[in-house]
Amino acid sequence: IDTYAFQNCTRLTEIAIPNSVETIGKKAFAYCAGISSLTFGSSLNSIGDYAFEGCSFITTLNIPASVKQINTHAFYNCRALTSVVIGDDSEPAELTAIYDGAFRNCSALTSAVIGNSVSELNGGVFRDCPALASVTLGKNITIIGRYCFQNAKALTAIVLGDKIETLESSCFEGCGALASVNLPASLKVIEASA
């Protein structure tokens, strides 16, 4: 699906991406504010920059393990989104990265499950998600990028897998309710203000 393909189609309410689609381009569905149902096909491997930005009625997402990249701000400002499941428990990790701000400013997001198929959380992935209270991280994540969970004010605990190596700067800054974090032996770098 090419860049800007359905941008600003505000009357779209339901999208079912067929199994034949491998890529969703930049801003392909940006500002389709009426979308409340979104399903992805099993062949999808890339979700482009700002692809679903401002889709303010999507409430749940289940992103298949076939996806290798969730690009910058892919679901930015999806303000009704309450839960997201990314990948699954497949081995080895297929999803090379969830890029900067992919779920930034999803203000209703309360739960995120990141499967073992994910290896990197880059900067600001869940930044400014104040309701985010429950995060399950897959065991293959090696890096949590800067500002990743910044201002996730409802987050009380985080369990890091035994492959984590780096916590970048400010990754948990502003998480005032955070009371429990384990630090596994694999951890090599904790940057300033992490």
mmCIF file of C-alpha atoms in Angstrom, residues 1-7 15-30 32 35 38-53 55 58 61-64 66-75:
data_model
loop_
_atom_site.group_PDB
_atom_site.id
_atom_site.type_symbol
_atom_site.label_atom_id
_atom_site.label_comp_id
_atom_site.label_asym_id
_atom_site.label_seq_id
_atom_site.Cartn_x
_atom_site.Cartn_y
_atom_site.Cartn_z
ATOM 1 C CA ILE A 1 0.000 0.000 0.000
ATOM 2 C CA ASP A 2 1.760 3.126 -1.206
ATOM 3 C CA THR A 3 2.469 6.363 0.654
ATOM 4 C CA TYR A 4 -0.521 8.599 1.411
ATOM 5 C CA ALA A 5 -2.842 6.042 -0.291
ATOM 6 C CA PHE A 6 -5.852 6.659 1.988
ATOM 7 C CA GLN A 7 -4.709 9.672 4.016
ATOM 8 C CA ILE A 15 -9.673 -1.915 7.485
ATOM 9 C CA ALA A 16 -8.685 -5.536 6.920
ATOM 10 C CA ILE A 17 -5.232 -5.717 5.351
ATOM 11 C CA PRO A 18 -5.168 -8.854 3.141
ATOM 12 C CA ASN A 19 -2.471 -11.526 3.347
ATOM 13 C CA SER A 20 -1.091 -10.368 -0.016
ATOM 14 C CA VAL A 21 0.087 -7.003 1.386
ATOM 15 C CA GLU A 22 3.700 -6.868 2.600
ATOM 16 C CA THR A 23 4.205 -3.122 3.155
ATOM 17 C CA ILE A 24 2.082 -0.238 4.403
ATOM 18 C CA GLY A 25 3.688 2.998 3.242
ATOM 19 C CA LYS A 26 4.271 6.335 4.925
ATOM 20 C CA LYS A 27 1.025 8.008 6.053
ATOM 21 C CA ALA A 28 -1.002 5.436 4.089
ATOM 22 C CA PHE A 29 -3.950 5.733 6.516
ATOM 23 C CA ALA A 30 -2.962 8.863 8.459
ATOM 24 C CA CYS A 32 -8.475 8.314 8.921
ATOM 25 C CA ILE A 35 -11.279 3.731 11.697
ATOM 26 C CA LEU A 38 -7.994 -2.716 12.013
ATOM 27 C CA THR A 39 -6.636 -6.181 11.224
ATOM 28 C CA PHE A 40 -3.369 -7.121 9.564
ATOM 29 C CA GLY A 41 -2.631 -9.952 7.139
ATOM 30 C CA SER A 42 -0.063 -12.624 7.882
ATOM 31 C CA SER A 43 2.417 -11.474 5.181
ATOM 32 C CA LEU A 44 2.837 -7.899 6.399
ATOM 33 C CA ASN A 45 6.486 -7.080 7.094
ATOM 34 C CA SER A 46 6.677 -3.269 7.353
ATOM 35 C CA ILE A 47 4.447 -0.501 8.734
ATOM 36 C CA GLY A 48 5.616 2.870 7.433
ATOM 37 C CA ASP A 49 6.312 6.202 9.124
ATOM 38 C CA TYR A 50 3.121 7.816 10.460
ATOM 39 C CA ALA A 51 1.077 5.106 8.665
ATOM 40 C CA PHE A 52 -1.846 5.302 11.120
ATOM 41 C CA GLU A 53 -1.150 8.665 12.758
ATOM 42 C CA CYS A 55 -6.521 7.248 13.737
ATOM 43 C CA ILE A 58 -8.703 2.318 16.975
ATOM 44 C CA LEU A 61 -4.034 -3.780 17.850
ATOM 45 C CA ASN A 62 -2.617 -7.224 17.238
ATOM 46 C CA ILE A 63 0.504 -6.880 15.107
ATOM 47 C CA PRO A 64 1.594 -10.213 13.603
ATOM 48 C CA SER A 66 5.629 -11.408 10.295
ATOM 49 C CA VAL A 67 6.204 -7.672 10.793
ATOM 50 C CA LYS A 68 9.922 -6.875 10.757
ATOM 51 C CA GLN A 69 9.665 -3.085 11.193
ATOM 52 C CA ILE A 70 7.256 -0.709 12.855
ATOM 53 C CA ASN A 71 8.572 2.624 11.664
ATOM 54 C CA THR A 72 8.696 6.094 13.197
ATOM 55 C CA HIS A 73 5.436 7.353 14.687
ATOM 56 C CA ALA A 74 3.460 4.576 12.948
ATOM 57 C CA PHE A 75 0.577 4.827 15.465
#
